[in-house]
């Protein structure tokens, strides 16, 4: 019989699927009872016959510290005096089948370094944060009308001591953060840092959802990393995987001898292509587990957002499955209705608890209203990765320029739907691994043309509506694809072409941040205007990006062939003097120097649907950004 009314209420909410801080109820928590210090353990195991806490402190003997089952729904509790921070433990569970199994704590705050698999007692209250100013500014910031350029990062292969031997989170804070700040990125996105048994899963197949991986240090070490990011003015986004978990014996699979965190129905539970198990989104306690987990990362670690992995795999019952491996829902459809309901509930809870965070969906289908509020029928995220743009653009850029004119729609089609969601344009780790080649090495042509293509692609990416994301190594043109057991090829920066790309990335970010037209109306149709989308013969496109202030308008001209065009006419919206403020073909970036050094005066003659036009040089495999710097004589006369 539970006596504590607060505890009773929390247990009730947990079983209702509405306990948003279930990590405070369950798990291992140092506390004092009757003047004696120890640790309170609590675990949910409704199908267990008996549960004990075991560890070095009792010679892993389950007879020493049995837990008490405090309700019919299977919460077990034990207080063990004398234990403290750093205690290593597991739960010994006797199943209804008569088997004894050892399980890591689903709510463990810390875990042993792999290959060891036990949980570690770790209080979270001892770190003193220093990011008050950042958190205050975050509340007042409108991310939709702000620049956002994200550096996607896998710590262990950014730099390491040797393969599979890593630096501490604090060491990475001292090296990664100044580098990212110098380049001008606004956010770091970390591949999953939840505890996982296999390095090469990159964290996407987890066992410890509340444990920051011990590969790089302790929870306080990771808090220091986030704290330092915020002191440098950099936001932190964590890749988060609520769709599935791995089958390792010490993890969540058949936790108490029966399907508990996963679906009991194998056709719904099995993620056959990944060898993992799907969470049972209909089970209330699993909802409490996952929603609490998201809020835990955002609150306890001051994270600025979560990128939610593989949302499509949650939404569709047939994702990655062959005919006969899945079953229709109750209405005869392929949608996982329970997952849809869970996602909406999750996002509602997160934005009620932390209204100023980013919730980004990696959703690869045409599911509508992913980044729309739930009250209008959306899934409730505030951003969606634009996988369509990514696939089209990489397919286009990999082509020999001579063939690009036959596939011109690949660089224009995204503007038909660019404002249907709040999009992030992602060039992520998935695009530069498993034989897909690095971003630079995808580019066709000789050595010079590869770099020119890369510069043109990046410039178009930053001119296109949507926030930006780039995986590490792309910023200096790594030739090899991502090698997840080695660090980046930093020695390439000894070569001029790679050093120039790094400087180009820095200058492109400076342009991006300085020009509100490139981000202020990112998600509104009035932020973009085609000038010429149809010149497929020469693979040239031109468009305008607009801000709230008309004087900040930019004209962008892109040439995706190696031809140079002199005296090329471009329509412009207003008459005046246009200055080329940025060219991807500038010599100091390694380009050919076919730039427009002198101001370009508009001519009051209609062209390409505009009232005025200018005549300019179009660089080979180049992108030019033009800004009206002064009004024309005619406009002055009119005034």
mmCIF file of N, CA, C and O in Angstrom, residues 549-635:
data_model
loop_
_atom_site.group_PDB
_atom_site.id
_atom_site.type_symbol
_atom_site.label_atom_id
_atom_site.label_comp_id
_atom_site.label_asym_id
_atom_site.label_seq_id
_atom_site.Cartn_x
_atom_site.Cartn_y
_atom_site.Cartn_z
ATOM 1 N N UNK A 549 12.136 44.045 -45.404
ATOM 2 C CA UNK A 549 12.487 45.359 -45.931
ATOM 3 C C UNK A 549 12.886 45.214 -47.384
ATOM 4 O O UNK A 549 13.819 44.472 -47.701
ATOM 5 N N UNK A 550 12.210 45.901 -48.279
ATOM 6 C CA UNK A 550 12.433 45.701 -49.714
ATOM 7 C C UNK A 550 13.860 46.034 -50.128
ATOM 8 O O UNK A 550 14.395 45.460 -51.069
ATOM 9 N N UNK A 551 14.518 46.943 -49.425
ATOM 10 C CA UNK A 551 15.888 47.311 -49.788
ATOM 11 C C UNK A 551 16.888 46.197 -49.541
ATOM 12 O O UNK A 551 18.028 46.267 -49.994
ATOM 13 N N UNK A 552 16.489 45.171 -48.787
ATOM 14 C CA UNK A 552 17.390 44.055 -48.498
ATOM 15 C C UNK A 552 17.284 42.942 -49.531
ATOM 16 O O UNK A 552 17.899 41.891 -49.373
ATOM 17 N N UNK A 553 16.505 43.140 -50.583
ATOM 18 C CA UNK A 553 16.312 42.096 -51.585
ATOM 19 C C UNK A 553 17.636 41.702 -52.244
ATOM 20 O O UNK A 553 18.492 42.544 -52.519
ATOM 21 N N UNK A 554 17.799 40.397 -52.464
ATOM 22 C CA UNK A 554 18.965 39.876 -53.171
ATOM 23 C C UNK A 554 18.531 39.224 -54.469
ATOM 24 O O UNK A 554 17.477 38.586 -54.541
ATOM 25 N N UNK A 555 19.340 39.376 -55.503
ATOM 26 C CA UNK A 555 19.167 38.650 -56.757
ATOM 27 C C UNK A 555 20.270 37.603 -56.822
ATOM 28 O O UNK A 555 21.452 37.911 -56.614
ATOM 29 N N UNK A 556 19.889 36.360 -57.104
ATOM 30 C CA UNK A 556 20.835 35.243 -57.130
ATOM 31 C C UNK A 556 20.807 34.623 -58.520
ATOM 32 O O UNK A 556 19.736 34.328 -59.063
ATOM 33 N N UNK A 557 21.988 34.428 -59.084
ATOM 34 C CA UNK A 557 22.125 33.845 -60.419
ATOM 35 C C UNK A 557 23.036 32.627 -60.313
ATOM 36 O O UNK A 557 24.157 32.721 -59.804
ATOM 37 N N UNK A 558 22.551 31.486 -60.804
ATOM 38 C CA UNK A 558 23.286 30.220 -60.689
ATOM 39 C C UNK A 558 23.529 29.637 -62.078
ATOM 40 O O UNK A 558 22.599 29.525 -62.878
ATOM 41 N N UNK A 559 24.758 29.231 -62.310
ATOM 42 C CA UNK A 559 25.140 28.596 -63.572
ATOM 43 C C UNK A 559 25.723 27.219 -63.252
ATOM 44 O O UNK A 559 26.766 27.118 -62.605
ATOM 45 N N UNK A 560 25.064 26.160 -63.725
ATOM 46 C CA UNK A 560 25.502 24.809 -63.397
ATOM 47 C C UNK A 560 26.225 24.126 -64.554
ATOM 48 O O UNK A 560 26.258 22.898 -64.647
ATOM 49 N N UNK A 561 26.821 24.936 -65.433
ATOM 50 C CA UNK A 561 27.704 24.406 -66.476
ATOM 51 C C UNK A 561 29.048 25.129 -66.387
ATOM 52 O O UNK A 561 29.141 26.209 -65.790
ATOM 53 N N UNK A 562 30.098 24.551 -67.010
ATOM 54 C CA UNK A 562 31.416 25.198 -66.967
ATOM 55 C C UNK A 562 31.607 26.300 -67.997
ATOM 56 O O UNK A 562 32.736 26.780 -68.191
ATOM 57 N N UNK A 563 30.522 26.734 -68.659
ATOM 58 C CA UNK A 563 30.625 27.798 -69.650
ATOM 59 C C UNK A 563 30.584 29.170 -68.972
ATOM 60 O O UNK A 563 29.863 29.367 -67.992
ATOM 61 N N UNK A 564 31.328 30.121 -69.546
ATOM 62 C CA UNK A 564 31.283 31.516 -69.104
ATOM 63 C C UNK A 564 30.407 32.287 -70.078
ATOM 64 O O UNK A 564 30.490 32.090 -71.296
ATOM 65 N N UNK A 565 29.583 33.189 -69.545
ATOM 66 C CA UNK A 565 28.718 34.003 -70.398
ATOM 67 C C UNK A 565 28.947 35.468 -70.065
ATOM 68 O O UNK A 565 28.760 35.893 -68.923
ATOM 69 N N UNK A 566 29.357 36.209 -71.067
ATOM 70 C CA UNK A 566 29.530 37.651 -70.914
ATOM 71 C C UNK A 566 28.304 38.366 -71.482
ATOM 72 O O UNK A 566 27.602 37.844 -72.350
ATOM 73 N N UNK A 567 28.070 39.557 -70.961
ATOM 74 C CA UNK A 567 26.947 40.378 -71.434
ATOM 75 C C UNK A 567 25.623 39.604 -71.381
ATOM 76 O O UNK A 567 24.785 39.674 -72.297
ATOM 77 N N UNK A 568 25.434 38.882 -70.311
ATOM 78 C CA UNK A 568 24.219 38.091 -70.114
ATOM 79 C C UNK A 568 23.192 38.961 -69.412
ATOM 80 O O UNK A 568 23.466 39.578 -68.388
ATOM 81 N N UNK A 569 21.981 38.988 -69.981
ATOM 82 C CA UNK A 569 20.938 39.843 -69.408
ATOM 83 C C UNK A 569 20.137 39.112 -68.338
ATOM 84 O O UNK A 569 19.713 37.979 -68.538
ATOM 85 N N UNK A 570 19.936 39.781 -67.220
ATOM 86 C CA UNK A 570 19.141 39.261 -66.103
ATOM 87 C C UNK A 570 18.090 40.306 -65.750
ATOM 88 O O UNK A 570 18.413 41.484 -65.544
ATOM 89 N N UNK A 571 16.835 39.897 -65.677
ATOM 90 C CA UNK A 571 15.796 40.810 -65.222
ATOM 91 C C UNK A 571 15.953 41.108 -63.746
ATOM 92 O O UNK A 571 16.314 40.229 -62.953
ATOM 93 N N UNK A 572 15.693 42.360 -63.378
ATOM 94 C CA UNK A 572 15.769 42.748 -61.965
ATOM 95 C C UNK A 572 14.477 43.469 -61.581
ATOM 96 O O UNK A 572 13.868 44.158 -62.396
ATOM 97 N N UNK A 573 14.068 43.311 -60.321
ATOM 98 C CA UNK A 573 12.757 43.850 -59.912
ATOM 99 C C UNK A 573 12.686 45.371 -59.884
ATOM 100 O O UNK A 573 11.624 45.943 -60.121
ATOM 101 N N UNK A 574 13.818 46.022 -59.568
ATOM 102 C CA UNK A 574 13.797 47.481 -59.426
ATOM 103 C C UNK A 574 14.990 48.082 -60.143
ATOM 104 O O UNK A 574 16.040 47.462 -60.260
ATOM 105 N N UNK A 575 14.812 49.338 -60.592
ATOM 106 C CA UNK A 575 15.948 49.969 -61.242
ATOM 107 C C UNK A 575 16.879 50.550 -60.193
ATOM 108 O O UNK A 575 16.506 50.853 -59.069
ATOM 109 N N UNK A 576 18.162 50.633 -60.566
ATOM 110 C CA UNK A 576 19.175 51.094 -59.640
ATOM 111 C C UNK A 576 20.522 50.478 -59.977
ATOM 112 O O UNK A 576 20.741 49.950 -61.072
ATOM 113 N N UNK A 577 21.413 50.545 -59.027
ATOM 114 C CA UNK A 577 22.769 50.036 -59.186
ATOM 115 C C UNK A 577 22.899 48.744 -58.389
ATOM 116 O O UNK A 577 22.634 48.717 -57.187
ATOM 117 N N UNK A 578 23.319 47.680 -59.059
ATOM 118 C CA UNK A 578 23.435 46.362 -58.426
ATOM 119 C C UNK A 578 24.910 46.002 -58.265
ATOM 120 O O UNK A 578 25.699 46.083 -59.216
ATOM 121 N N UNK A 579 25.253 45.565 -57.069
ATOM 122 C CA UNK A 579 26.623 45.190 -56.763
ATOM 123 C C UNK A 579 26.692 43.690 -56.491
ATOM 124 O O UNK A 579 25.859 43.149 -55.776
ATOM 125 N N UNK A 580 27.687 43.054 -57.084
ATOM 126 C CA UNK A 580 27.919 41.647 -56.788
ATOM 127 C C UNK A 580 28.621 41.578 -55.436
ATOM 128 O O UNK A 580 29.802 41.894 -55.307
ATOM 129 N N UNK A 581 27.892 41.130 -54.415
ATOM 130 C CA UNK A 581 28.449 41.119 -53.059
ATOM 131 C C UNK A 581 29.099 39.781 -52.714
ATOM 132 O O UNK A 581 29.808 39.674 -51.701
ATOM 133 N N UNK A 582 28.867 38.757 -53.553
ATOM 134 C CA UNK A 582 29.476 37.456 -53.293
ATOM 135 C C UNK A 582 29.467 36.664 -54.592
ATOM 136 O O UNK A 582 28.454 36.616 -55.298
ATOM 137 N N UNK A 583 30.601 36.029 -54.886
ATOM 138 C CA UNK A 583 30.685 35.158 -56.058
ATOM 139 C C UNK A 583 31.422 33.882 -55.674
ATOM 140 O O UNK A 583 32.522 33.935 -55.119
ATOM 141 N N UNK A 584 30.822 32.750 -55.996
ATOM 142 C CA UNK A 584 31.501 31.479 -55.710
ATOM 143 C C UNK A 584 32.711 31.273 -56.611
ATOM 144 O O UNK A 584 33.528 30.381 -56.355
ATOM 145 N N UNK A 585 32.844 32.114 -57.657
ATOM 146 C CA UNK A 585 33.948 31.970 -58.602
ATOM 147 C C UNK A 585 35.099 32.932 -58.311
ATOM 148 O O UNK A 585 36.024 33.044 -59.109
ATOM 149 N N UNK A 586 35.059 33.598 -57.162
ATOM 150 C CA UNK A 586 36.148 34.514 -56.811
ATOM 151 C C UNK A 586 37.474 33.760 -56.727
ATOM 152 O O UNK A 586 37.527 32.602 -56.280
ATOM 153 N N UNK A 587 38.546 34.409 -57.161
ATOM 154 C CA UNK A 587 39.848 33.752 -57.198
ATOM 155 C C UNK A 587 40.319 33.303 -55.825
ATOM 156 O O UNK A 587 40.948 32.242 -55.686
ATOM 157 N N UNK A 588 40.015 34.088 -54.780
ATOM 158 C CA UNK A 588 40.503 33.701 -53.455
ATOM 159 C C UNK A 588 39.778 32.473 -52.904
ATOM 160 O O UNK A 588 40.198 31.912 -51.883
ATOM 161 N N UNK A 589 38.706 32.039 -53.569
ATOM 162 C CA UNK A 589 38.054 30.783 -53.205
ATOM 163 C C UNK A 589 38.533 29.626 -54.089
ATOM 164 O O UNK A 589 38.068 28.498 -53.934
ATOM 165 N N UNK A 590 39.433 29.914 -55.010
ATOM 166 C CA UNK A 590 39.891 28.909 -55.959
ATOM 167 C C UNK A 590 39.166 28.960 -57.279
ATOM 168 O O UNK A 590 39.350 28.083 -58.130
ATOM 169 N N UNK A 591 38.333 29.996 -57.480
ATOM 170 C CA UNK A 591 37.586 30.127 -58.717
ATOM 171 C C UNK A 591 38.403 30.737 -59.838
ATOM 172 O O UNK A 591 39.590 31.073 -59.683
ATOM 173 N N UNK A 592 37.761 30.932 -60.994
ATOM 174 C CA UNK A 592 38.444 31.462 -62.184
ATOM 175 C C UNK A 592 38.460 32.981 -62.220
ATOM 176 O O UNK A 592 39.096 33.573 -63.090
ATOM 177 N N UNK A 593 37.741 33.619 -61.320
ATOM 178 C CA UNK A 593 37.766 35.075 -61.245
ATOM 179 C C UNK A 593 36.857 35.773 -62.229
ATOM 180 O O UNK A 593 37.019 36.981 -62.484
ATOM 181 N N UNK A 594 35.868 35.065 -62.768
ATOM 182 C CA UNK A 594 34.914 35.696 -63.694
ATOM 183 C C UNK A 594 33.819 36.388 -62.865
ATOM 184 O O UNK A 594 32.675 35.955 -62.796
ATOM 185 N N UNK A 595 34.214 37.491 -62.272
ATOM 186 C CA UNK A 595 33.316 38.202 -61.369
ATOM 187 C C UNK A 595 32.891 39.532 -61.981
ATOM 188 O O UNK A 595 33.375 39.938 -63.042
ATOM 189 N N UNK A 596 32.001 40.206 -61.279
ATOM 190 C CA UNK A 596 31.505 41.512 -61.723
ATOM 191 C C UNK A 596 31.973 42.561 -60.723
ATOM 192 O O UNK A 596 31.307 42.819 -59.713
ATOM 193 N N UNK A 597 33.115 43.133 -61.005
ATOM 194 C CA UNK A 597 33.729 44.046 -60.059
ATOM 195 C C UNK A 597 33.071 45.408 -60.002
ATOM 196 O O UNK A 597 33.043 46.041 -58.943
ATOM 197 N N UNK A 598 32.536 45.865 -61.108
ATOM 198 C CA UNK A 598 31.926 47.195 -61.151
ATOM 199 C C UNK A 598 30.421 47.093 -60.918
ATOM 200 O O UNK A 598 29.799 46.068 -61.221
ATOM 201 N N UNK A 599 29.818 48.149 -60.376
ATOM 202 C CA UNK A 599 28.365 48.147 -60.202
ATOM 203 C C UNK A 599 27.652 47.954 -61.542
ATOM 204 O O UNK A 599 28.107 48.423 -62.582
ATOM 205 N N UNK A 600 26.538 47.234 -61.484
ATOM 206 C CA UNK A 600 25.758 46.933 -62.673
ATOM 207 C C UNK A 600 24.528 47.828 -62.671
ATOM 208 O O UNK A 600 23.650 47.693 -61.820
ATOM 209 N N UNK A 601 24.466 48.759 -63.632
ATOM 210 C CA UNK A 601 23.366 49.709 -63.693
ATOM 211 C C UNK A 601 22.189 49.105 -64.460
ATOM 212 O O UNK A 601 22.367 48.541 -65.546
ATOM 213 N N UNK A 602 21.022 49.209 -63.880
ATOM 214 C CA UNK A 602 19.855 48.641 -64.541
ATOM 215 C C UNK A 602 19.441 49.492 -65.742
ATOM 216 O O UNK A 602 19.669 50.705 -65.787
ATOM 217 N N UNK A 603 18.818 48.809 -66.691
ATOM 218 C CA UNK A 603 18.317 49.447 -67.897
ATOM 219 C C UNK A 603 16.791 49.349 -67.881
ATOM 220 O O UNK A 603 16.256 48.253 -67.656
ATOM 221 N N UNK A 604 16.078 50.444 -68.082
ATOM 222 C CA UNK A 604 14.602 50.421 -68.003
ATOM 223 C C UNK A 604 13.961 49.766 -69.222
ATOM 224 O O UNK A 604 13.214 50.386 -69.979
ATOM 225 N N UNK A 605 14.316 48.492 -69.389
ATOM 226 C CA UNK A 605 13.770 47.717 -70.496
ATOM 227 C C UNK A 605 13.339 46.359 -69.940
ATOM 228 O O UNK A 605 14.147 45.671 -69.314
ATOM 229 N N UNK A 606 12.075 45.971 -70.112
ATOM 230 C CA UNK A 606 11.570 44.731 -69.501
ATOM 231 C C UNK A 606 12.347 43.500 -69.975
ATOM 232 O O UNK A 606 12.753 43.408 -71.145
ATOM 233 N N UNK A 607 12.538 42.568 -69.041
ATOM 234 C CA UNK A 607 13.222 41.320 -69.373
ATOM 235 C C UNK A 607 12.861 40.275 -68.316
ATOM 236 O O UNK A 607 12.824 40.559 -67.135
ATOM 237 N N UNK A 608 12.559 39.073 -68.767
ATOM 238 C CA UNK A 608 12.256 37.959 -67.872
ATOM 239 C C UNK A 608 11.150 38.309 -66.862
ATOM 240 O O UNK A 608 11.204 37.940 -65.695
ATOM 241 N N UNK A 609 10.161 39.051 -67.348
ATOM 242 C CA UNK A 609 9.028 39.393 -66.507
ATOM 243 C C UNK A 609 9.273 40.530 -65.536
ATOM 244 O O UNK A 609 8.399 40.849 -64.723
ATOM 245 N N UNK A 610 10.457 41.151 -65.594
ATOM 246 C CA UNK A 610 10.786 42.258 -64.713
ATOM 247 C C UNK A 610 10.805 43.566 -65.516
ATOM 248 O O UNK A 610 11.011 43.558 -66.735
ATOM 249 N N UNK A 611 10.628 44.675 -64.843
ATOM 250 C CA UNK A 611 10.594 45.969 -65.532
ATOM 251 C C UNK A 611 11.968 46.440 -65.970
ATOM 252 O O UNK A 611 12.092 47.292 -66.861
ATOM 253 N N UNK A 612 13.003 45.919 -65.334
ATOM 254 C CA UNK A 612 14.367 46.351 -65.600
ATOM 255 C C UNK A 612 15.236 45.133 -65.926
ATOM 256 O O UNK A 612 14.838 43.990 -65.688
ATOM 257 N N UNK A 613 16.437 45.413 -66.435
ATOM 258 C CA UNK A 613 17.420 44.336 -66.546
ATOM 259 C C UNK A 613 18.824 44.897 -66.386
ATOM 260 O O UNK A 613 19.056 46.105 -66.508
ATOM 261 N N UNK A 614 19.739 44.001 -66.067
ATOM 262 C CA UNK A 614 21.161 44.340 -66.007
ATOM 263 C C UNK A 614 21.891 43.403 -66.945
ATOM 264 O O UNK A 614 21.367 42.365 -67.354
ATOM 265 N N UNK A 615 23.091 43.769 -67.295
ATOM 266 C CA UNK A 615 23.949 42.923 -68.122
ATOM 267 C C UNK A 615 25.185 42.569 -67.308
ATOM 268 O O UNK A 615 25.859 43.454 -66.776
ATOM 269 N N UNK A 616 25.481 41.276 -67.227
ATOM 270 C CA UNK A 616 26.532 40.836 -66.316
ATOM 271 C C UNK A 616 27.326 39.673 -66.907
ATOM 272 O O UNK A 616 26.956 39.102 -67.934
ATOM 273 N N UNK A 617 28.403 39.331 -66.234
ATOM 274 C CA UNK A 617 29.180 38.135 -66.552
ATOM 275 C C UNK A 617 28.685 36.997 -65.673
ATOM 276 O O UNK A 617 28.582 37.140 -64.452
ATOM 277 N N UNK A 618 28.382 35.856 -66.292
ATOM 278 C CA UNK A 618 27.948 34.664 -65.570
ATOM 279 C C UNK A 618 29.147 33.743 -65.440
ATOM 280 O O UNK A 618 29.691 33.272 -66.447
ATOM 281 N N UNK A 619 29.611 33.447 -64.233
ATOM 282 C CA UNK A 619 30.815 32.625 -64.062
ATOM 283 C C UNK A 619 30.550 31.150 -64.321
ATOM 284 O O UNK A 619 29.406 30.688 -64.220
ATOM 285 N N UNK A 620 31.595 30.388 -64.647
ATOM 286 C CA UNK A 620 31.419 28.951 -64.882
ATOM 287 C C UNK A 620 31.190 28.213 -63.569
ATOM 288 O O UNK A 620 31.868 28.470 -62.569
ATOM 289 N N UNK A 621 30.211 27.302 -63.573
ATOM 290 C CA UNK A 621 29.889 26.552 -62.364
ATOM 291 C C UNK A 621 29.907 27.482 -61.157
ATOM 292 O O UNK A 621 30.534 27.215 -60.131
ATOM 293 N N UNK A 622 29.184 28.594 -61.318
ATOM 294 C CA UNK A 622 29.270 29.643 -60.306
ATOM 295 C C UNK A 622 27.926 30.221 -59.931
ATOM 296 O O UNK A 622 26.933 30.095 -60.653
ATOM 297 N N UNK A 623 27.906 30.851 -58.766
ATOM 298 C CA UNK A 623 26.714 31.513 -58.242
ATOM 299 C C UNK A 623 27.094 32.933 -57.851
ATOM 300 O O UNK A 623 28.100 33.145 -57.156
ATOM 301 N N UNK A 624 26.278 33.886 -58.282
ATOM 302 C CA UNK A 624 26.497 35.298 -57.966
ATOM 303 C C UNK A 624 25.339 35.824 -57.134
ATOM 304 O O UNK A 624 24.166 35.557 -57.440
ATOM 305 N N UNK A 625 25.664 36.571 -56.084
ATOM 306 C CA UNK A 625 24.675 37.252 -55.247
ATOM 307 C C UNK A 625 24.779 38.750 -55.527
ATOM 308 O O UNK A 625 25.861 39.335 -55.390
ATOM 309 N N UNK A 626 23.657 39.355 -55.922
ATOM 310 C CA UNK A 626 23.633 40.768 -56.277
ATOM 311 C C UNK A 626 22.697 41.518 -55.339
ATOM 312 O O UNK A 626 21.606 41.041 -55.021
ATOM 313 N N UNK A 627 23.124 42.696 -54.938
ATOM 314 C CA UNK A 627 22.304 43.525 -54.054
ATOM 315 C C UNK A 627 22.227 44.935 -54.617
ATOM 316 O O UNK A 627 23.235 45.506 -55.043
ATOM 317 N N UNK A 628 21.029 45.491 -54.617
ATOM 318 C CA UNK A 628 20.860 46.867 -55.067
ATOM 319 C C UNK A 628 21.416 47.798 -54.006
ATOM 320 O O UNK A 628 20.968 47.801 -52.859
ATOM 321 N N UNK A 629 22.422 48.550 -54.369
ATOM 322 C CA UNK A 629 23.104 49.404 -53.391
ATOM 323 C C UNK A 629 22.696 50.859 -53.494
ATOM 324 O O UNK A 629 22.881 51.625 -52.553
ATOM 325 N N UNK A 630 22.151 51.277 -54.648
ATOM 326 C CA UNK A 630 21.679 52.657 -54.790
ATOM 327 C C UNK A 630 20.601 52.702 -55.853
ATOM 328 O O UNK A 630 20.536 51.842 -56.731
ATOM 329 N N UNK A 631 19.769 53.714 -55.770
ATOM 330 C CA UNK A 631 18.701 53.861 -56.754
ATOM 331 C C UNK A 631 19.255 54.482 -58.013
ATOM 332 O O UNK A 631 20.310 55.121 -58.014
ATOM 333 N N UNK A 632 18.547 54.295 -59.101
ATOM 334 C CA UNK A 632 18.989 54.842 -60.374
ATOM 335 C C UNK A 632 18.674 56.331 -60.468
ATOM 336 O O UNK A 632 17.942 56.898 -59.651
ATOM 337 N N UNK A 633 19.218 57.002 -61.491
ATOM 338 C CA UNK A 633 18.945 58.424 -61.722
ATOM 339 C C UNK A 633 17.456 58.647 -61.969
ATOM 340 O O UNK A 633 16.883 59.633 -61.523
ATOM 341 N N UNK A 634 16.840 57.687 -62.692
ATOM 342 C CA UNK A 634 15.414 57.832 -62.967
ATOM 343 C C UNK A 634 14.593 57.807 -61.684
ATOM 344 O O UNK A 634 13.649 58.573 -61.513
ATOM 345 N N UNK A 635 14.947 56.910 -60.753
ATOM 346 C CA UNK A 635 14.201 56.809 -59.513
ATOM 347 C C UNK A 635 14.385 58.075 -58.680
ATOM 348 O O UNK A 635 13.442 58.567 -58.055
#
